[in-house]
Amino acid sequence: MSSDTNSKLSFATRSVHAGYDSTANEGSLNPPIYMTSTFTFDNVEQGAGRFAGEQQGHFYSRISNPTQEILETRLANLEEGEAALATASGMGAITATLWTLVAPGDQILVDETLYGCTFSFMEHGLKKFGVDICYADFTNHAEVQSKLTDQTKVVYFETPVNPNMRVIDIAAISALAKGYSDAIKVIVDNTYCTPALQRPLTMGADLVVHSATKYLGGHGDLIAGAVVGDAETIHQIRLFGLKDMTGAVIAPITVFLILRGIKTLQLRMERHCQNAQAIAEMLEQHPAVDQVFFPGLKNDPWHNVAAKQMDDFGGMIALELKGGYKAGVRMLNKLKLAKLAVSLGDAETLIQHPASMTHSVYTVEERAEHGISEGLVRISAGLEAVGDIIADLEQALAD
Ligand code: 3LM
């Protein structure tokens, strides 16, 4: 199967095959890694044609590379978009995308809670250049509606939200934005779900961004990102946000590792989801736990919207202990199997404290305003036998 979006094939099959044709590559089962910075031209006319975008073909690896192209075709296929751009990091994808889409005087309407560095880029980066960042609680649709203005160019959110696990209705927010103006670009950070669980482009979003460092790579051995959407916008992001603004180019060897990771994406997501569900159900019953935030729990406030738009409830959990921050520190320091680390989506169960780690760029006041509590603990359920993870958590929670 080559680069076509063959919708008759299932997700698992496309995860293994889409975008790669072994017969065009000496029969090599796995894709070649083109370690080259530049590409030779047959003559001056061909080189000039490629630079002008009038002729197909690669010319410099800051813009494109054949190995990268395989990953981009596969991601576009899985997200059901026209095109994709792979980048050196999730932040590379987010920054390349937003630098391309906004100018001074424009407004970005964002959910009140964002991954720490995305918040920092908006608040400390784009604002400095005259872009207005407007926050709203995206679970409150009337509030979103009231904050759309003629300056709004982008509507941006994560779902489930890192780290507090709110779930935002992608179809409803996209409809609100498009109802106000067709020109508004709706961007969803799909890192927590991956297309194995949720495909925002089929629900009205324009662009999807990813930290491929997480579930897509899946093994905690690389940093990468991607943006997926319509071919014209992706082309603009490649030629401006990537080529001129960030230079956040993905290395071909990293592409190879992500393609390898994606082959098992659906299998891994199934196990991450099963493990997270069992862990969340244990935590919900535990006397030391005050609250568990996981949309797979029947009485989670976001259970219904998650059930509507996600194929399963994901591998991420947040919790609040009865003893607050102090109890959280005690628990984290007692873990034996689960690793104390930021990042997520790896084979290993990872646990961290957002207020002092992933979301520490927010000030204490900002965290309070943006819905991130000081005692929150975040768990990325790994692929270990769930009984072993639960036993570790129970011993860490014991008096
Ligand atoms: C983390 N998150 O532990 P990279 N979007 C989302 C993310 O969670 C992340 C990015 C984008 C974490 C990283 S914190 C120092 C470690 C929803 C990253 C950015 O540039 O690939 O790290 O992606 O939550």
Short mmCIF file of C-alpha atoms and ligand atoms in Angstrom, two decimals:
data_model
loop_
_atom_site.label_atom_id
_atom_site.label_comp_id
_atom_site.label_asym_id
_atom_site.label_seq_id
_atom_site.Cartn_x
_atom_site.Cartn_y
_atom_site.Cartn_z
CA MET A 1 0.00 0.00 0.00
CA SER A 2 1.45 3.37 -0.91
CA SER A 3 0.40 6.88 -0.03
CA ASP A 4 -3.37 6.68 -0.58
CA THR A 5 -5.85 6.99 2.25
CA ASN A 6 -7.42 3.59 1.83
CA SER A 7 -10.42 3.93 4.09
CA LYS A 8 -11.43 0.30 3.51
CA LEU A 9 -8.48 -0.86 5.57
CA SER A 10 -8.75 -0.78 9.34
CA PHE A 11 -6.77 1.55 11.58
CA ALA A 12 -4.40 -1.20 12.76
CA THR A 13 -3.59 -2.18 9.17
CA ARG A 14 -2.99 1.41 8.09
CA SER A 15 -0.75 1.94 11.15
CA VAL A 16 1.54 -0.76 9.78
CA HIS A 17 1.41 0.00 6.06
CA ALA A 18 0.20 3.49 5.10
CA GLY A 19 2.67 5.63 3.20
CA TYR A 20 5.28 2.95 2.56
CA ASP A 21 5.77 0.77 -0.51
CA SER A 22 8.53 -1.82 -0.08
CA THR A 23 8.53 -2.60 -3.81
CA ALA A 24 9.76 0.93 -4.50
CA ASN A 25 12.59 0.44 -1.97
CA GLU A 26 14.49 -2.69 -3.04
CA GLY A 27 11.93 -4.83 -1.22
CA SER A 28 13.14 -3.50 2.12
CA LEU A 29 10.44 -4.34 4.66
CA ASN A 30 11.34 -1.27 6.69
CA PRO A 31 11.84 2.20 5.23
CA PRO A 32 15.32 3.46 4.36
CA ILE A 33 16.73 6.24 6.54
CA TYR A 34 17.82 9.01 4.17
CA MET A 35 20.62 10.63 6.17
CA THR A 36 21.17 13.56 3.86
CA SER A 37 21.01 17.29 4.31
CA THR A 38 20.72 18.14 0.62
CA PHE A 39 19.50 16.66 -2.67
CA THR A 40 21.24 16.85 -6.05
CA PHE A 41 19.58 18.31 -9.13
CA ASP A 42 19.92 16.99 -12.70
CA ASN A 43 20.29 20.53 -14.00
CA VAL A 44 19.78 24.18 -13.00
CA GLU A 45 16.26 24.28 -14.39
CA GLN A 46 15.19 21.37 -12.15
CA GLY A 47 16.75 22.98 -9.07
CA ALA A 48 15.07 26.30 -9.79
CA GLY A 49 11.74 24.53 -10.38
CA ARG A 50 11.93 22.74 -7.02
CA PHE A 51 12.79 25.94 -5.17
CA ALA A 52 9.89 27.71 -6.85
CA GLY A 53 7.56 24.87 -5.86
CA GLU A 54 6.77 24.26 -9.53
CA GLN A 55 8.44 20.85 -9.63
CA GLN A 56 7.95 17.95 -7.22
CA GLY A 57 10.98 16.67 -5.35
CA HIS A 58 13.12 17.24 -2.29
CA PHE A 59 15.81 19.89 -2.24
CA TYR A 60 16.95 20.44 1.36
CA SER A 61 16.14 18.51 4.52
CA ARG A 62 15.06 21.60 6.46
CA ILE A 63 11.96 21.48 4.24
CA SER A 64 11.40 17.79 3.51
CA ASN A 65 13.10 14.40 3.34
CA PRO A 66 11.89 11.07 1.87
CA THR A 67 11.97 9.25 5.24
CA GLN A 68 10.04 12.08 6.88
CA GLU A 69 7.53 11.97 4.03
CA ILE A 70 6.62 8.37 4.87
CA LEU A 71 5.76 9.35 8.45
CA GLU A 72 3.84 12.39 7.28
CA THR A 73 1.75 10.29 4.89
CA ARG A 74 1.08 7.74 7.64
CA LEU A 75 0.03 10.37 10.18
CA ALA A 76 -2.21 12.17 7.68
CA ASN A 77 -3.83 8.82 6.89
CA LEU A 78 -4.41 7.89 10.55
CA GLU A 79 -5.74 11.34 11.52
CA GLU A 80 -7.87 11.40 8.33
CA GLY A 81 -6.30 14.65 7.16
CA GLU A 82 -4.96 15.62 3.76
CA ALA A 83 -1.38 16.24 4.80
CA ALA A 84 1.00 16.29 7.76
CA LEU A 85 4.28 17.86 8.80
CA ALA A 86 6.61 16.06 11.21
CA THR A 87 8.79 18.23 13.45
CA ALA A 88 11.64 17.97 15.95
CA SER A 89 9.32 18.22 18.98
CA GLY A 90 5.73 18.81 19.98
CA MET A 91 6.68 22.40 20.80
CA GLY A 92 8.23 22.60 17.31
CA ALA A 93 4.87 21.62 15.81
CA ILE A 94 2.87 24.02 17.99
CA THR A 95 5.18 27.00 17.48
CA ALA A 96 5.65 26.43 13.72
CA THR A 97 1.87 26.25 13.34
CA LEU A 98 1.02 29.34 15.39
CA TRP A 99 3.82 31.51 13.95
CA THR A 100 2.35 30.72 10.54
CA LEU A 101 -1.26 31.50 11.39
CA VAL A 102 -1.16 34.68 13.47
CA ALA A 103 0.07 38.27 13.17
CA PRO A 104 0.17 41.24 15.59
CA GLY A 105 -3.35 42.33 16.50
CA ASP A 106 -4.81 38.85 16.04
CA GLN A 107 -6.38 36.96 18.91
CA ILE A 108 -5.99 33.31 19.90
CA LEU A 109 -8.83 31.96 22.02
CA VAL A 110 -7.50 29.12 24.19
CA ASP A 111 -8.80 26.86 26.90
CA GLU A 112 -7.86 28.02 30.39
CA THR A 113 -5.57 25.02 30.99
CA LEU A 114 -2.71 24.15 28.67
CA TYR A 115 0.45 22.06 28.87
CA GLY A 116 3.06 24.28 30.63
CA CYS A 117 5.32 25.12 27.67
CA THR A 118 2.34 25.76 25.35
CA PHE A 119 1.03 28.22 27.97
CA SER A 120 4.48 29.80 28.22
CA PHE A 121 4.79 30.14 24.43
CA MET A 122 1.43 31.91 24.28
CA GLU A 123 1.79 34.01 27.43
CA HIS A 124 5.51 34.85 27.26
CA GLY A 125 6.17 34.35 23.54
CA LEU A 126 3.31 35.34 21.22
CA LYS A 127 2.06 38.09 23.55
CA LYS A 128 5.43 39.86 23.26
CA PHE A 129 4.84 40.06 19.52
CA GLY A 130 1.41 41.69 19.83
CA VAL A 131 -0.82 38.63 19.64
CA ASP A 132 -3.70 38.72 22.11
CA ILE A 133 -4.19 35.51 24.10
CA CYS A 134 -7.71 35.15 25.46
CA TYR A 135 -8.54 32.36 27.92
CA ALA A 136 -11.93 30.69 28.39
CA ASP A 137 -13.24 27.59 30.10
CA PHE A 138 -13.91 25.50 26.99
CA THR A 139 -16.27 23.21 28.89
CA ASN A 140 -18.51 26.28 29.21
CA HIS A 141 -19.80 26.83 25.67
CA ALA A 142 -21.57 30.12 26.44
CA GLU A 143 -18.27 31.54 27.69
CA VAL A 144 -16.46 30.44 24.51
CA GLN A 145 -19.22 31.95 22.36
CA SER A 146 -19.01 35.26 24.24
CA LYS A 147 -15.24 35.51 23.76
CA LEU A 148 -15.12 35.01 19.97
CA THR A 149 -14.31 38.30 18.26
CA ASP A 150 -13.48 39.58 14.78
CA GLN A 151 -9.81 39.37 15.82
CA THR A 152 -10.03 35.65 16.68
CA LYS A 153 -7.88 33.74 14.19
CA VAL A 154 -7.28 30.55 16.13
CA VAL A 155 -9.23 28.52 18.68
CA TYR A 156 -6.85 26.16 20.50
CA PHE A 157 -7.27 23.39 23.10
CA GLU A 158 -6.13 20.01 24.36
CA THR A 159 -8.52 17.20 25.18
CA PRO A 160 -8.28 15.50 27.61
CA VAL A 161 -6.52 18.51 29.10
CA ASN A 162 -2.99 18.17 30.50
CA PRO A 163 -2.91 17.83 33.50
CA ASN A 164 -6.43 18.20 34.97
CA MET A 165 -8.21 15.71 32.64
CA ARG A 166 -11.13 17.96 31.69
CA VAL A 167 -12.63 16.78 28.41
CA ILE A 168 -13.61 19.36 25.78
CA ASP A 169 -16.34 18.69 23.21
CA ILE A 170 -14.47 18.96 19.90
CA ALA A 171 -17.56 19.02 17.67
CA ALA A 172 -19.32 21.65 19.81
CA ILE A 173 -16.32 24.00 20.02
CA SER A 174 -15.58 23.62 16.29
CA ALA A 175 -19.21 24.41 15.46
CA LEU A 176 -19.14 27.52 17.66
CA ALA A 177 -15.93 28.80 16.03
CA LYS A 178 -17.10 28.05 12.49
CA GLY A 179 -20.51 29.54 13.27
CA TYR A 180 -18.76 32.79 14.15
CA SER A 181 -16.38 32.77 11.17
CA ASP A 182 -15.28 30.14 8.69
CA ALA A 183 -11.82 31.71 8.69
CA ILE A 184 -11.08 30.74 12.31
CA LYS A 185 -8.72 27.77 12.53
CA VAL A 186 -9.64 25.26 15.23
CA ILE A 187 -6.55 23.45 16.52
CA VAL A 188 -6.69 20.42 18.81
CA ASP A 189 -3.68 18.99 20.64
CA ASN A 190 -4.35 15.25 20.29
CA THR A 191 -1.27 14.09 22.22
CA TYR A 192 -3.22 12.40 25.04
CA CYS A 193 -5.37 10.33 22.68
CA THR A 194 -3.53 9.81 19.40
CA PRO A 195 -5.69 8.99 16.36
CA ALA A 196 -6.09 5.47 17.76
CA LEU A 197 -8.63 6.95 20.21
CA GLN A 198 -9.80 10.26 18.75
CA ARG A 199 -9.75 11.92 15.31
CA PRO A 200 -10.55 15.64 15.75
CA LEU A 201 -10.43 16.43 12.00
CA THR A 202 -13.53 14.25 11.54
CA MET A 203 -15.33 16.33 14.20
CA GLY A 204 -14.82 19.76 12.65
CA ALA A 205 -11.31 20.75 13.77
CA ASP A 206 -8.95 22.18 11.13
CA LEU A 207 -5.59 21.10 12.49
CA VAL A 208 -4.31 18.52 14.95
CA VAL A 209 -0.97 18.93 16.74
CA HIS A 210 0.98 16.22 18.52
CA SER A 211 3.85 15.63 20.81
CA ALA A 212 5.02 12.45 19.04
CA THR A 213 7.43 12.07 21.96
CA LYS A 214 4.54 10.43 23.79
CA TYR A 215 2.27 7.60 22.60
CA LEU A 216 3.14 7.86 18.90
CA GLY A 217 6.82 7.11 19.54
CA GLY A 218 5.70 5.12 22.55
CA HIS A 219 9.05 4.07 24.01
CA GLY A 220 10.45 7.16 25.73
CA ASP A 221 13.46 7.26 23.42
CA LEU A 222 12.86 10.33 21.25
CA ILE A 223 11.50 13.88 21.04
CA ALA A 224 9.26 14.72 18.07
CA GLY A 225 6.04 16.37 16.99
CA ALA A 226 3.59 16.71 14.13
CA VAL A 227 0.79 18.82 12.74
CA VAL A 228 -1.95 17.39 10.51
CA GLY A 229 -4.61 19.15 8.43
CA ASP A 230 -5.44 20.43 4.96
CA ALA A 231 -2.68 20.35 2.35
CA GLU A 232 -2.56 24.11 1.78
CA THR A 233 -2.16 25.04 5.46
CA ILE A 234 0.40 22.30 6.07
CA HIS A 235 2.34 23.57 3.03
CA GLN A 236 2.34 27.10 4.51
CA ILE A 237 3.49 25.82 7.92
CA ARG A 238 6.30 23.84 6.26
CA LEU A 239 7.53 26.78 4.15
CA PHE A 240 7.23 29.44 6.85
CA GLY A 241 6.78 28.13 10.41
CA LEU A 242 9.25 25.29 9.91
CA LYS A 243 11.65 26.56 7.22
CA ASP A 244 11.98 30.20 8.31
CA MET A 245 10.64 30.64 11.85
CA THR A 246 11.63 27.61 13.94
CA GLY A 247 13.86 25.29 11.88
CA ALA A 248 12.42 22.54 14.10
CA VAL A 249 13.35 19.78 11.66
CA ILE A 250 12.91 16.13 12.60
CA ALA A 251 15.91 13.83 12.13
CA PRO A 252 15.40 10.87 9.74
CA ILE A 253 16.50 8.38 12.41
CA THR A 254 13.81 9.76 14.73
CA VAL A 255 11.25 9.34 11.96
CA PHE A 256 12.29 5.69 11.65
CA LEU A 257 11.71 5.13 15.37
CA ILE A 258 8.27 6.76 15.28
CA LEU A 259 7.24 4.67 12.26
CA ARG A 260 8.30 1.61 14.25
CA GLY A 261 6.35 2.83 17.27
CA ILE A 262 3.19 3.51 15.27
CA LYS A 263 3.07 -0.10 14.05
CA THR A 264 2.02 -1.11 17.58
CA LEU A 265 0.08 2.06 18.42
CA GLN A 266 -3.36 0.48 18.59
CA LEU A 267 -2.16 -2.53 20.56
CA ARG A 268 -0.37 -0.32 23.04
CA MET A 269 -3.28 2.10 23.41
CA GLU A 270 -5.60 -0.82 24.22
CA ARG A 271 -3.31 -1.87 27.09
CA HIS A 272 -2.72 1.72 28.29
CA CYS A 273 -6.50 2.24 28.44
CA GLN A 274 -7.20 -1.07 30.24
CA ASN A 275 -4.49 -0.40 32.80
CA ALA A 276 -5.59 3.19 33.40
CA GLN A 277 -9.20 2.09 33.91
CA ALA A 278 -8.19 -0.50 36.53
CA ILE A 279 -5.83 1.93 38.29
CA ALA A 280 -8.48 4.67 38.37
CA GLU A 281 -11.07 2.26 39.79
CA MET A 282 -8.65 1.21 42.54
CA LEU A 283 -7.77 4.82 43.37
CA GLU A 284 -11.44 5.83 43.49
CA GLN A 285 -11.98 3.32 46.33
CA HIS A 286 -8.77 4.10 48.21
CA PRO A 287 -9.20 5.82 51.60
CA ALA A 288 -6.15 8.08 51.09
CA VAL A 289 -7.51 9.47 47.81
CA ASP A 290 -9.74 12.53 47.75
CA GLN A 291 -10.57 12.70 44.03
CA VAL A 292 -9.68 10.84 40.83
CA PHE A 293 -9.89 12.57 37.46
CA PHE A 294 -10.35 9.96 34.73
CA PRO A 295 -13.12 10.10 32.12
CA GLY A 296 -13.57 6.33 32.16
CA LEU A 297 -15.12 6.54 35.64
CA LYS A 298 -18.92 6.56 35.40
CA ASN A 299 -19.33 9.55 37.71
CA ASP A 300 -16.56 11.63 36.14
CA PRO A 301 -18.16 14.92 34.98
CA TRP A 302 -16.68 14.42 31.50
CA HIS A 303 -17.63 10.74 31.08
CA ASN A 304 -20.39 11.34 28.53
CA VAL A 305 -18.54 13.73 26.29
CA ALA A 306 -15.50 11.43 26.40
CA ALA A 307 -17.66 8.43 25.50
CA LYS A 308 -19.06 10.40 22.55
CA GLN A 309 -15.77 11.46 21.00
CA MET A 310 -13.15 8.97 22.21
CA ASP A 311 -12.99 5.28 21.28
CA ASP A 312 -11.67 4.54 24.77
CA PHE A 313 -10.77 6.66 27.80
CA GLY A 314 -7.00 6.89 27.43
CA GLY A 315 -4.04 6.10 29.63
CA MET A 316 -3.76 9.29 31.69
CA ILE A 317 -5.08 9.80 35.23
CA ALA A 318 -4.88 12.69 37.68
CA LEU A 319 -5.60 12.48 41.40
CA GLU A 320 -5.78 14.55 44.51
CA LEU A 321 -4.84 13.00 47.85
CA LYS A 322 -6.69 13.76 51.08
CA GLY A 323 -3.42 14.99 52.58
CA GLY A 324 -2.87 17.41 49.65
CA TYR A 325 0.60 18.33 48.43
CA LYS A 326 2.49 16.81 51.40
CA ALA A 327 0.78 13.46 50.97
CA GLY A 328 1.57 13.59 47.25
CA VAL A 329 5.29 14.10 47.89
CA ARG A 330 5.29 11.23 50.38
CA MET A 331 3.57 8.93 47.90
CA LEU A 332 5.83 9.82 44.97
CA ASN A 333 8.96 9.29 47.04
CA LYS A 334 7.77 5.81 48.11
CA LEU A 335 7.17 4.40 44.61
CA LYS A 336 9.30 1.39 43.66
CA LEU A 337 8.11 0.27 40.22
CA ALA A 338 6.48 3.38 38.75
CA LYS A 339 9.03 5.97 37.68
CA LEU A 340 9.04 9.54 38.93
CA ALA A 341 9.37 11.38 35.61
CA VAL A 342 7.67 13.88 33.34
CA SER A 343 6.47 12.86 29.87
CA LEU A 344 3.84 10.22 29.20
CA GLY A 345 2.78 7.45 26.89
CA ASP A 346 5.76 5.19 27.54
CA ALA A 347 5.90 1.48 28.39
CA GLU A 348 6.90 2.42 31.94
CA THR A 349 4.30 3.87 34.31
CA LEU A 350 5.36 7.49 34.87
CA ILE A 351 4.18 9.66 37.75
CA GLN A 352 4.86 13.34 38.32
CA HIS A 353 3.72 16.44 40.18
CA PRO A 354 2.48 19.05 37.62
CA ALA A 355 2.78 22.12 39.89
CA SER A 356 6.52 21.59 40.44
CA MET A 357 7.31 19.90 37.10
CA THR A 358 5.33 20.02 33.82
CA HIS A 359 3.30 23.10 34.81
CA SER A 360 5.91 24.93 36.88
CA VAL A 361 6.19 27.77 34.32
CA TYR A 362 2.80 28.97 35.60
CA THR A 363 3.13 31.09 38.76
CA VAL A 364 1.19 29.91 41.83
CA GLU A 365 -1.45 32.56 41.09
CA GLU A 366 -1.64 31.52 37.42
CA ARG A 367 -2.08 27.88 38.37
CA ALA A 368 -4.99 28.84 40.63
CA GLU A 369 -6.55 30.93 37.84
CA HIS A 370 -5.98 28.25 35.21
CA GLY A 371 -7.43 25.27 37.09
CA ILE A 372 -4.22 23.46 38.10
CA SER A 373 -4.25 22.56 41.78
CA GLU A 374 -1.03 22.45 43.82
CA GLY A 375 -1.57 18.91 45.11
CA LEU A 376 -2.47 17.25 41.81
CA VAL A 377 -0.53 14.07 40.95
CA ARG A 378 -0.47 12.79 37.35
CA ILE A 379 -0.10 9.18 36.31
CA SER A 380 0.71 7.88 32.83
CA ALA A 381 -0.37 4.23 33.02
CA GLY A 382 2.31 2.06 31.46
CA LEU A 383 2.23 -1.34 29.79
CA GLU A 384 3.30 -3.40 32.81
CA ALA A 385 0.97 -6.05 34.29
CA VAL A 386 -1.69 -3.94 35.96
CA GLY A 387 -1.54 -5.93 39.21
CA ASP A 388 2.10 -4.95 39.64
CA ILE A 389 1.34 -1.26 39.06
CA ILE A 390 -1.57 -1.34 41.48
CA ALA A 391 0.50 -3.12 44.16
CA ASP A 392 3.18 -0.42 43.83
CA LEU A 393 0.64 2.40 44.13
CA GLU A 394 -1.01 0.72 47.12
CA GLN A 395 2.26 0.34 49.00
CA ALA A 396 3.12 3.98 48.25
CA LEU A 397 -0.30 5.11 49.52
CA ALA A 398 -0.21 2.98 52.68
CA ASP A 399 0.31 4.73 56.05
C1 3LM B 1 4.51 16.37 29.87
N1 3LM B 1 4.35 17.25 27.66
O1 3LM B 1 5.09 15.64 30.66
P1 3LM B 1 7.40 18.01 23.27
N2 3LM B 1 1.43 19.02 23.99
C2 3LM B 1 1.17 18.26 25.08
C3 3LM B 1 2.22 17.80 25.87
O2 3LM B 1 1.91 17.06 26.94
C4 3LM B 1 3.55 18.12 25.54
C5 3LM B 1 3.79 18.92 24.41
C6 3LM B 1 2.70 19.33 23.65
C7 3LM B 1 5.22 16.86 28.65
C8 3LM B 1 6.56 16.96 28.52
S1 3LM B 1 7.42 18.52 30.53
C9 3LM B 1 8.99 19.25 30.61
C10 3LM B 1 7.57 17.06 29.56
C11 3LM B 1 -0.25 17.95 25.41
C12 3LM B 1 4.70 17.68 26.37
C13 3LM B 1 5.18 19.28 23.98
O3 3LM B 1 7.97 19.26 22.70
O4 3LM B 1 7.55 16.84 22.34
O5 3LM B 1 7.87 17.73 24.68
O6 3LM B 1 5.79 18.22 23.35
O7 3LM B 1 3.31 16.70 30.00
#
